[in-house]
Short mmCIF file of C-alpha atoms in Angstrom, two decimals:
data_model
loop_
_atom_site.label_atom_id
_atom_site.label_comp_id
_atom_site.label_asym_id
_atom_site.label_seq_id
_atom_site.Cartn_x
_atom_site.Cartn_y
_atom_site.Cartn_z
CA MET N 1 71.15 89.75 142.78
CA ARG N 2 68.97 92.10 140.79
CA SER N 3 65.63 91.57 139.36
CA HIS N 4 62.99 93.68 137.39
CA LEU N 5 59.21 94.36 137.61
CA LEU N 6 58.04 96.75 134.87
CA ILE N 7 54.72 98.55 135.06
CA THR N 8 53.92 96.75 131.90
CA ALA N 9 54.83 93.09 131.58
CA ASN N 10 57.20 91.99 128.83
CA SER N 11 54.94 89.99 126.65
CA GLN N 12 57.63 89.11 124.05
CA SER N 13 61.14 88.20 124.27
CA PRO N 14 63.90 90.74 122.99
CA ALA N 15 64.53 88.34 120.17
CA MET N 16 60.80 88.31 119.05
CA ARG N 17 60.63 92.08 119.28
CA SER N 18 63.79 92.44 117.34
CA ARG N 19 62.45 90.12 114.46
CA LYS N 20 59.32 92.35 114.40
CA VAL N 21 61.41 95.43 114.06
CA PHE N 22 63.46 93.83 111.16
CA ALA N 23 60.07 92.54 109.53
CA ASN N 24 58.72 96.07 109.59
CA ALA N 25 61.81 97.29 108.14
CA GLY N 26 61.69 94.77 105.34
CA ILE N 27 58.07 95.88 104.51
CA LEU N 28 59.07 99.47 104.21
CA PHE N 29 62.10 98.73 102.14
CA GLY N 30 59.98 96.53 99.92
CA VAL N 31 57.56 99.35 99.38
CA LEU N 32 60.20 101.91 98.73
CA THR N 33 62.08 99.53 96.34
CA LEU N 34 58.82 99.16 94.37
CA VAL N 35 58.49 103.01 94.27
CA VAL N 36 62.03 103.54 92.94
CA GLU N 37 62.95 100.32 91.16
CA GLY N 38 63.87 100.89 87.57
CA ALA N 39 63.73 104.66 87.86
CA ILE N 40 66.87 105.54 89.79
CA PRO N 41 70.50 105.09 88.49
CA LEU N 42 71.96 104.14 91.84
CA GLN N 43 75.42 104.26 90.49
CA ALA N 44 75.03 108.07 90.00
CA ALA N 45 73.80 108.70 93.56
CA GLU N 46 75.84 110.40 96.24
CA PHE N 47 76.03 108.39 99.47
CA LYS N 48 76.74 109.96 102.79
CA GLY N 49 75.98 109.60 106.56
CA ASP N 50 77.46 108.70 109.86
CA ALA N 51 77.73 105.82 112.30
CA ARG N 52 78.01 106.27 116.13
CA ILE N 53 78.51 104.07 119.14
CA GLY N 54 78.13 105.34 122.62
CA HIS N 55 78.42 103.86 126.12
CA TYR N 56 76.80 105.29 129.19
CA SER N 57 77.30 103.83 132.75
CA ARG N 58 76.10 105.25 136.12
CA GLN N 59 76.71 103.84 139.53
CA VAL N 60 74.64 105.18 142.43
CA GLU N 61 74.89 103.84 146.00
CA PHE N 62 72.33 104.89 148.58
CA LYS N 63 73.61 105.79 152.12
CA GLY N 64 71.86 104.63 155.21
CA ALA N 65 68.14 103.86 155.27
CA TYR N 66 66.94 105.39 152.07
CA LEU N 67 64.65 104.81 149.04
CA GLY N 68 65.25 101.47 147.43
CA GLN N 69 66.69 99.63 150.44
CA THR N 70 63.07 98.60 151.57
CA ALA N 71 63.26 96.32 148.68
CA GLY N 72 66.73 95.16 149.34
CA GLU N 73 68.25 97.46 146.88
CA THR N 74 71.14 99.74 147.73
CA ASN N 75 72.22 100.60 144.22
CA ASN N 76 70.55 102.20 141.15
CA ASP N 77 73.06 101.36 138.52
CA GLU N 78 72.80 101.87 134.63
CA GLN N 79 74.76 100.70 131.87
CA VAL N 80 73.60 101.61 128.40
CA ILE N 81 75.07 101.06 124.89
CA ASN N 82 73.63 103.11 121.91
CA LEU N 83 74.21 102.41 118.33
CA GLN N 84 73.08 104.62 115.36
CA LEU N 85 73.44 104.46 111.66
CA LYS N 86 72.31 107.33 109.54
CA ALA N 87 72.69 107.13 105.80
CA SER N 88 71.34 108.82 102.74
CA ALA N 89 71.60 108.44 98.99
CA GLU N 90 71.12 111.82 97.28
CA ASP N 91 70.85 113.30 93.82
CA LEU N 92 68.99 110.24 92.52
CA ASN N 93 67.67 112.14 89.54
CA ASP N 94 67.21 115.59 88.14
CA SER N 95 64.75 116.52 91.05
CA GLY N 96 67.53 115.76 93.58
CA ASP N 97 65.43 112.93 95.15
CA ARG N 98 66.98 111.03 98.09
CA PHE N 99 66.53 108.03 100.21
CA ILE N 100 67.00 108.50 103.93
CA PHE N 101 67.70 105.85 106.62
CA ASP N 102 68.30 105.88 110.37
CA PHE N 103 68.46 102.84 112.61
CA ARG N 104 69.08 102.82 116.42
CA ASP N 105 69.77 100.25 118.93
CA LYS N 106 69.65 100.91 122.78
CA ARG N 107 70.72 98.21 125.25
CA ASP N 108 70.34 98.91 128.97
CA GLY N 109 72.12 96.32 131.09
CA PHE N 110 70.23 97.27 134.31
CA GLY N 111 67.18 99.20 133.39
CA LYS N 112 66.17 101.80 135.96
CA LEU N 113 65.11 101.78 139.60
CA GLU N 114 62.29 104.32 139.44
CA ARG N 115 58.74 104.64 140.67
CA GLU N 116 57.50 103.15 137.33
CA ASN N 117 60.27 100.55 137.25
CA LEU N 118 60.72 99.18 140.74
CA LEU N 119 63.28 96.59 140.02
CA LEU N 120 65.97 95.94 137.50
CA SER N 121 66.72 93.77 134.46
CA ASN N 122 68.23 93.99 130.84
CA TYR N 123 66.27 96.09 128.50
CA GLU N 124 66.79 96.52 124.72
CA ARG N 125 65.05 98.42 121.95
CA ARG N 126 65.87 98.42 118.25
CA GLN N 127 64.22 101.06 116.13
CA LEU N 128 64.10 101.84 112.53
CA ARG N 129 63.66 105.71 112.85
CA LEU N 130 63.81 106.66 109.23
CA ALA N 131 63.46 104.72 105.92
CA ALA N 132 61.96 107.01 103.31
CA TYR N 133 62.05 108.26 99.71
CA GLN N 134 61.93 111.94 99.55
CA ARG N 135 61.77 114.67 96.97
CA PRO N 136 63.21 117.66 98.86
CA TRP N 137 61.43 120.96 99.09
CA GLU N 138 64.71 122.94 98.88
CA SER N 139 64.97 122.24 95.08
CA ASN N 140 61.38 121.63 94.14
CA ARG N 141 58.18 123.58 94.27
CA THR N 142 56.16 120.28 94.57
CA TYR N 143 57.78 117.91 97.22
CA PHE N 144 56.87 114.66 98.94
CA THR N 145 57.97 111.91 101.29
CA VAL N 146 56.99 108.43 101.40
CA GLY N 147 57.96 105.82 103.95
CA ARG N 148 58.88 106.21 107.65
CA PHE N 149 59.84 109.70 108.37
CA SER N 150 59.94 112.40 111.07
CA LEU N 151 58.05 115.63 110.64
CA PRO N 152 59.31 118.51 112.95
CA GLU N 153 57.11 121.03 111.32
CA ALA N 154 54.17 119.28 113.07
CA ASN N 155 56.19 117.79 116.06
CA ILE N 156 55.79 114.20 114.64
CA ILE N 157 58.67 111.85 115.65
CA ALA N 158 57.75 109.02 113.36
CA ASN N 159 55.23 108.59 110.65
CA ASP N 160 54.55 105.63 108.44
CA GLY N 161 52.79 107.13 105.58
CA ALA N 162 53.24 110.01 103.12
CA GLU N 163 53.74 113.81 103.16
CA PHE N 164 53.01 116.12 100.22
CA GLY N 165 53.77 119.87 100.00
CA TYR N 166 53.94 122.89 97.63
CA ARG N 167 56.51 125.62 98.05
CA THR N 168 55.07 129.00 96.97
CA SER N 169 58.25 130.92 97.26
CA ARG N 170 61.84 130.66 98.19
CA SER N 171 60.90 130.78 101.78
CA SER N 172 57.23 129.65 102.32
CA ARG N 173 55.76 126.24 101.88
CA TYR N 174 52.55 124.27 102.64
CA GLY N 175 52.19 120.74 103.37
CA ALA N 176 49.91 117.92 104.65
CA PHE N 177 50.62 114.37 105.92
CA ALA N 178 48.82 111.18 106.95
CA GLY N 179 49.77 107.77 108.25
CA GLN N 180 50.40 105.69 111.27
CA GLY N 181 52.62 106.40 114.18
CA ALA N 182 55.28 103.68 114.56
CA LYS N 183 54.30 101.88 117.79
CA ASP N 184 57.82 100.96 118.90
CA ILE N 185 58.66 104.63 118.67
CA ILE N 186 55.57 106.13 119.98
CA ALA N 187 55.75 103.97 123.19
CA PRO N 188 58.13 105.48 125.81
CA LEU N 189 61.46 104.06 125.97
CA TYR N 190 61.00 101.75 129.04
CA VAL N 191 57.46 100.53 128.25
CA ASP N 192 56.83 97.51 126.09
CA PRO N 193 55.14 98.75 123.05
CA ASP N 194 52.97 95.65 122.78
CA THR N 195 51.28 96.46 126.13
CA ARG N 196 50.38 99.97 124.99
CA ASP N 197 46.72 100.43 123.52
CA ILE N 198 47.53 103.44 121.38
CA SER N 199 45.57 104.89 118.47
CA THR N 200 48.31 105.34 116.09
CA THR N 201 46.58 107.22 113.32
CA GLN N 202 48.24 110.54 112.44
CA PHE N 203 47.30 113.37 110.07
CA GLY N 204 47.59 117.03 109.80
CA ALA N 205 48.69 120.06 107.76
CA TYR N 206 51.22 122.92 108.25
CA TYR N 207 52.81 126.12 107.07
CA ASN N 208 56.44 126.66 107.23
CA TYR N 209 58.52 129.79 106.57
CA GLU N 210 62.32 129.69 106.64
CA SER N 211 64.72 132.44 105.57
CA LYS N 212 68.43 132.26 106.10
CA ASP N 213 69.96 135.49 104.40
CA THR N 214 72.64 135.83 107.00
CA PRO N 215 73.29 134.29 110.44
CA GLU N 216 72.52 137.64 112.00
CA ASP N 217 69.26 138.03 110.07
CA SER N 218 67.34 134.76 109.77
CA SER N 219 63.91 133.56 110.58
CA TYR N 220 62.08 130.23 111.12
CA LEU N 221 58.42 129.62 111.82
CA THR N 222 56.20 126.69 111.52
CA ASN N 223 52.48 126.30 112.26
CA ALA N 224 50.59 123.02 112.31
CA VAL N 225 47.18 121.49 113.23
CA ALA N 226 47.39 117.66 113.54
CA GLN N 227 46.18 114.67 115.35
CA ALA N 228 48.63 112.18 116.94
CA PRO N 229 49.27 110.40 120.14
CA THR N 230 51.51 112.27 122.68
CA TYR N 231 54.39 109.83 123.17
CA ASP N 232 54.14 110.39 126.88
CA ILE N 233 54.42 107.62 129.67
CA THR N 234 51.19 108.70 131.36
CA ASP N 235 49.01 109.54 128.29
CA ALA N 236 48.14 107.07 125.47
CA ASP N 237 45.30 109.26 124.13
CA SER N 238 45.29 110.66 120.57
CA HIS N 239 45.30 114.52 120.74
CA LEU N 240 44.05 117.10 118.18
CA TYR N 241 46.44 119.93 118.71
CA TYR N 242 47.91 123.20 117.37
CA TYR N 243 51.75 123.38 117.18
CA GLN N 244 53.98 126.50 116.48
CA GLN N 245 57.61 126.99 116.62
CA GLY N 246 59.54 130.20 115.75
CA LEU N 247 63.03 131.54 115.88
CA PHE N 248 63.65 135.06 114.57
CA THR N 249 66.98 137.06 114.52
CA PHE N 250 66.86 140.54 112.97
CA GLY N 251 69.17 143.63 113.00
CA GLY N 252 71.98 141.55 114.31
CA ASN N 253 71.03 142.45 117.92
CA HIS N 254 67.55 140.90 118.55
CA ARG N 255 66.36 137.28 118.81
CA ILE N 256 62.92 135.97 119.57
CA GLY N 257 61.97 132.36 120.12
CA SER N 258 58.57 130.67 120.61
CA LEU N 259 56.96 127.32 121.14
CA VAL N 260 53.29 126.54 121.59
CA GLN N 261 51.62 123.12 121.72
CA PHE N 262 47.90 123.61 122.55
CA ASP N 263 45.39 120.70 122.62
CA PHE N 264 41.94 120.94 121.39
CA ALA N 265 40.86 117.37 122.20
CA PRO N 266 40.56 115.28 124.43
CA LYS N 267 40.46 118.54 126.25
CA SER N 268 41.46 122.18 125.86
CA SER N 269 44.80 122.86 127.53
CA LEU N 270 48.24 124.33 126.91
CA ARG N 271 50.53 121.28 126.78
CA ARG N 272 53.79 123.22 126.47
CA GLY N 273 54.66 127.01 125.92
CA TYR N 274 57.82 129.02 125.53
CA LEU N 275 58.60 132.54 124.65
CA SER N 276 61.98 134.20 124.88
CA TYR N 277 63.69 137.46 123.96
CA TYR N 278 67.26 138.22 123.81
CA TYR N 279 69.19 141.44 122.88
CA GLN N 280 72.89 141.40 122.30
CA THR N 281 75.66 143.88 121.25
CA GLU N 282 79.49 143.51 121.35
CA ARG N 283 79.36 144.26 125.07
CA LEU N 284 75.89 143.04 126.26
CA ARG N 285 73.70 140.01 126.12
CA ALA N 286 70.45 140.41 128.06
CA GLY N 287 66.97 138.76 127.96
CA GLY N 288 64.75 136.03 129.33
CA TYR N 289 62.07 133.53 128.74
CA LEU N 290 58.64 132.25 129.93
CA ASN N 291 58.29 128.52 129.96
CA GLN N 292 55.33 126.23 130.53
CA THR N 293 55.97 122.64 130.95
CA THR N 294 53.72 119.59 131.54
CA THR N 295 53.37 116.95 134.32
CA GLU N 296 55.16 114.56 131.95
CA ASP N 297 58.07 116.80 131.74
CA TYR N 298 58.43 116.87 135.49
CA LEU N 299 58.04 113.04 135.70
CA ILE N 300 60.81 112.33 133.23
CA LYS N 301 63.31 114.52 134.97
CA GLN N 302 62.25 113.69 138.61
CA VAL N 303 64.87 112.08 140.54
CA ILE N 304 64.33 109.45 143.39
CA GLN N 305 65.14 112.07 146.01
CA ASP N 306 62.27 114.22 144.99
CA VAL N 307 59.01 113.07 146.77
CA LEU N 308 56.72 115.66 145.33
CA VAL N 309 53.82 114.75 143.12
CA PRO N 310 54.70 115.34 139.53
CA SER N 311 53.29 118.77 138.35
CA SER N 312 53.41 121.19 135.44
CA VAL N 313 55.68 124.17 136.13
CA ARG N 314 55.49 127.84 135.04
CA THR N 315 58.93 129.45 134.84
CA ILE N 316 60.28 133.04 134.22
CA ASP N 317 63.92 133.50 133.74
CA LEU N 318 65.98 136.61 133.23
CA ASP N 319 69.76 136.73 132.73
CA ALA N 320 72.43 139.19 131.40
CA ARG N 321 76.02 139.23 130.62
CA TYR N 322 78.09 142.53 130.36
CA ARG N 323 81.64 142.85 129.23
CA LEU N 324 83.52 145.04 131.60
CA SER N 325 86.82 144.82 129.72
CA SER N 326 88.48 142.30 127.43
CA ALA N 327 89.66 140.43 130.51
CA MET N 328 86.48 140.20 132.51
CA SER N 329 82.67 139.93 131.99
CA VAL N 330 79.94 139.88 134.85
CA ASP N 331 76.92 137.56 134.76
CA VAL N 332 73.57 137.78 136.68
CA SER N 333 70.45 135.79 136.38
CA ALA N 334 67.10 135.38 138.36
CA SER N 335 64.36 132.73 137.87
CA GLN N 336 61.18 131.69 139.51
CA GLY N 337 59.28 128.60 138.89
CA THR N 338 55.73 127.68 140.26
CA ARG N 339 54.12 124.16 140.45
CA THR N 340 50.60 124.48 139.33
CA VAL N 341 49.35 121.40 141.39
CA ASP N 342 50.19 122.88 144.74
CA GLY N 343 51.47 126.33 144.26
CA LYS N 344 55.03 125.58 145.58
CA VAL N 345 57.64 128.12 144.34
CA ARG N 346 61.21 127.85 143.31
CA THR N 347 63.37 131.02 143.05
CA GLU N 348 67.03 131.34 142.14
CA TYR N 349 69.47 134.20 141.98
CA THR N 350 72.97 133.82 140.76
CA ALA N 351 75.85 136.17 139.99
CA GLY N 352 79.31 135.43 138.41
CA LEU N 353 82.44 136.58 136.72
CA LEU N 354 83.86 135.33 133.38
CA PHE N 355 87.54 135.69 132.64
CA PRO N 356 88.26 134.96 128.86
CA ARG N 357 91.69 133.84 127.61
CA VAL N 358 93.30 133.48 131.14
CA LEU N 359 94.86 130.05 130.25
CA GLY N 360 94.85 130.32 126.60
CA ASP N 361 93.41 132.30 123.59
CA THR N 362 90.45 130.02 123.19
CA SER N 363 89.45 129.37 126.87
CA SER N 364 87.47 130.98 129.55
CA THR N 365 87.11 130.61 133.36
CA ARG N 366 83.95 131.25 135.29
CA LEU N 367 83.18 131.74 138.94
CA GLN N 368 79.56 131.74 140.08
CA VAL N 369 77.71 131.97 143.47
CA GLY N 370 73.90 131.61 143.91
CA THR N 371 71.03 131.07 146.37
CA ARG N 372 67.93 129.02 145.65
CA GLN N 373 64.58 128.67 147.54
CA ASN N 374 63.78 125.27 146.11
CA PHE N 375 60.36 123.57 146.32
CA LEU N 376 61.39 121.69 149.57
CA SER N 377 64.63 123.38 150.60
CA LYS N 378 66.81 126.53 150.91
CA ASP N 379 70.06 126.05 148.96
CA ASN N 380 73.27 128.02 148.51
CA PHE N 381 75.75 127.06 145.90
CA THR N 382 79.24 127.97 144.38
CA LYS N 383 80.57 126.90 141.13
CA ILE N 384 83.86 127.17 139.28
CA ALA N 385 84.34 126.09 135.68
CA TYR N 386 86.93 126.16 132.85
CA ASP N 387 86.34 125.85 129.12
CA TYR N 388 88.88 125.30 126.31
CA TRP N 389 88.23 125.09 122.51
CA GLY N 390 90.79 123.81 120.17
CA ALA N 391 91.05 122.46 116.61
CA THR N 392 91.37 118.80 117.74
CA LEU N 393 90.29 118.95 121.35
CA SER N 394 87.63 120.76 123.50
CA VAL N 395 87.48 120.30 127.20
CA GLY N 396 85.12 121.65 130.02
CA LEU N 397 85.70 121.20 133.76
CA SER N 398 83.39 122.25 136.51
CA TYR N 399 83.00 121.83 140.31
CA THR N 400 79.99 122.83 142.22
CA LEU N 401 79.50 122.80 146.09
CA SER N 402 76.01 123.24 147.48
CA THR N 403 74.23 123.21 150.88
CA GLU N 404 70.56 122.36 151.03
CA ASP N 405 68.41 123.13 154.20
CA TYR N 406 65.16 121.12 154.07
CA ASP N 407 61.76 122.07 155.55
CA ASP N 408 61.95 118.99 157.77
CA GLY N 409 65.01 120.28 159.45
CA THR N 410 67.66 118.10 157.72
CA THR N 411 70.71 119.53 155.86
CA ASN N 412 72.40 117.97 152.80
CA LYS N 413 75.76 118.98 151.55
CA ARG N 414 76.44 118.11 147.84
CA THR N 415 79.45 118.27 145.63
CA ILE N 416 79.43 117.75 141.92
CA MET N 417 82.47 117.45 139.66
CA MET N 418 82.06 117.34 135.83
CA VAL N 419 84.41 116.75 132.95
CA ASP N 420 83.46 116.76 129.27
CA ALA N 421 85.59 116.64 126.06
CA GLY N 422 85.20 116.64 122.41
CA ILE N 423 87.82 114.96 120.15
CA PHE N 424 88.32 115.59 116.54
CA VAL N 425 90.40 113.10 114.52
CA LEU N 426 90.67 114.33 111.03
CA ASP N 427 87.47 115.54 109.54
CA ASP N 428 85.29 112.40 109.63
CA ILE N 429 86.23 110.83 113.03
CA ARG N 430 84.82 112.33 116.16
CA GLY N 431 84.61 111.49 119.71
CA ALA N 432 83.08 112.79 123.09
CA LEU N 433 83.76 111.88 126.71
CA GLY N 434 81.82 112.88 129.82
CA TYR N 435 82.38 112.08 133.46
CA GLU N 436 80.43 113.23 136.50
CA LEU N 437 81.12 112.54 140.14
CA GLU N 438 78.51 113.55 142.74
CA SER N 439 78.44 112.95 146.48
CA ASP N 440 76.02 113.98 149.25
CA SER N 441 74.67 112.78 152.50
CA LYS N 442 72.15 110.38 150.81
CA VAL N 443 73.94 109.00 147.69
CA ASP N 444 77.27 108.56 146.04
CA ALA N 445 77.05 108.61 142.25
CA SER N 446 79.33 108.61 139.21
CA ALA N 447 78.61 108.55 135.54
CA LEU N 448 80.70 107.98 132.44
CA PHE N 449 79.78 108.65 128.78
CA ILE N 450 81.91 107.80 125.76
CA MET N 451 80.97 108.15 122.21
CA PHE N 452 82.78 107.71 118.81
CA GLY N 453 81.39 108.71 115.46
CA TYR N 454 82.38 108.16 111.86
CA LYS N 455 81.22 110.44 108.98
CA PHE N 456 81.33 109.23 105.35
CA GLY N 457 80.66 110.89 102.28
CA LYS N 458 80.42 114.61 101.97
CA SER N 459 78.67 115.08 105.36
CA ALA N 460 81.83 115.75 107.33
CA SER N 461 82.11 119.22 108.77
CA SER N 462 85.11 121.35 110.11
CA PRO N 463 85.54 121.30 113.82
CA ARG N 464 84.99 124.37 115.86
CA THR N 465 88.26 126.21 116.34
CA ARG N 466 86.97 129.08 118.39
CA PRO N 467 84.58 129.67 121.27
CA ALA N 468 81.04 130.97 120.74
CA ARG N 469 80.69 134.66 120.55
CA PHE N 470 79.62 135.27 124.19
CA GLU N 471 82.10 132.77 125.60
CA GLU N 472 84.99 134.61 124.41
CA MET N 473 83.82 137.87 125.84
#
């Protein structure tokens, strides 16, 4: 029998929280209706969107005396159902105004066995992610959004309020926003929003530049100064921050990417940072990146087997792929990550061969070997993978075998098998399938993911019928 003890008590039943979500949705819809009522000939609007349903299940069984068994637990199972409906009504008037909508429902039949969630129970969260009336910047010099909307230009997940902006040229625009963060979206997924004392006020301004002349010569840059909560599990403070994200491709051979999130308050610190450069020709792709993560990033990804204190990590990664011939390419990579809290270092070196079109014109086979000095162990691993792309089906298969020698003298042998597939039925029905089987001396685990999606209106796009440029090398 399984039970659950959250770090924050559930002060309301799922039914009460669901009613609150729909009540908030009703308020937003009412406001938006007042804004557009009588001014929009809905019969002339173009409707489009997509609906998705996904199921994820994971079974984990601990071997021997291990984490979780002290509380009588031998398993760490998950069973999640995700629903999403995205829709828009576009070209509502001569300005191309549109109404956007995004609703999501996540139901977890078990919850999670984690340091923060020590026992298990059902968990459900329904979220109205988008419900906004928008005048698009693409076709107007002066643009705005009113309602609940996301704002990637300033790294805002959800804002109940308004955004106003002005486009000075075909590529450049300036904007400002203000509102309240949606509490049920700001709160981390497995934390009851009603137990979080969060300052939800959000405001800021941004500059955005976007140019898409050709796929080989395009640029994107956004700069913002804003105040908002962090959406982190361990941090409910409101932060004043600078946000920058850029991606530049030029000359057909060079690509530079960057991301900076720097906090001015409550204290000065680099929350996240990323900088990359890649050079590519018809025979070579080479480059690397620098990455600074936060303690929160480590905590979210940390598995039960990892007993280290969560820490921010600085990483440098270099990799290259060179085409020796039309039938073979070589891969090499090296990386080093350093934990800031204790100075522990993780280094990894890999080498591999890629064989395109061995089992079909749109396929590739990959062999890889590597060694890793992990934070707590020395690892050696071997991987073989196969990928196929087709008009109606894409499939990826991989098998990894690794040996981990820990500092305490123990050894762990691990095998991981993965299968993923994409299915294209006509142009508007899609599906995805993923399966992973993992076994080592501590746990046996298997995971299954299934998703189906239906696109309606003119939003359907053609399936990919050929591999990416460097996969077919």
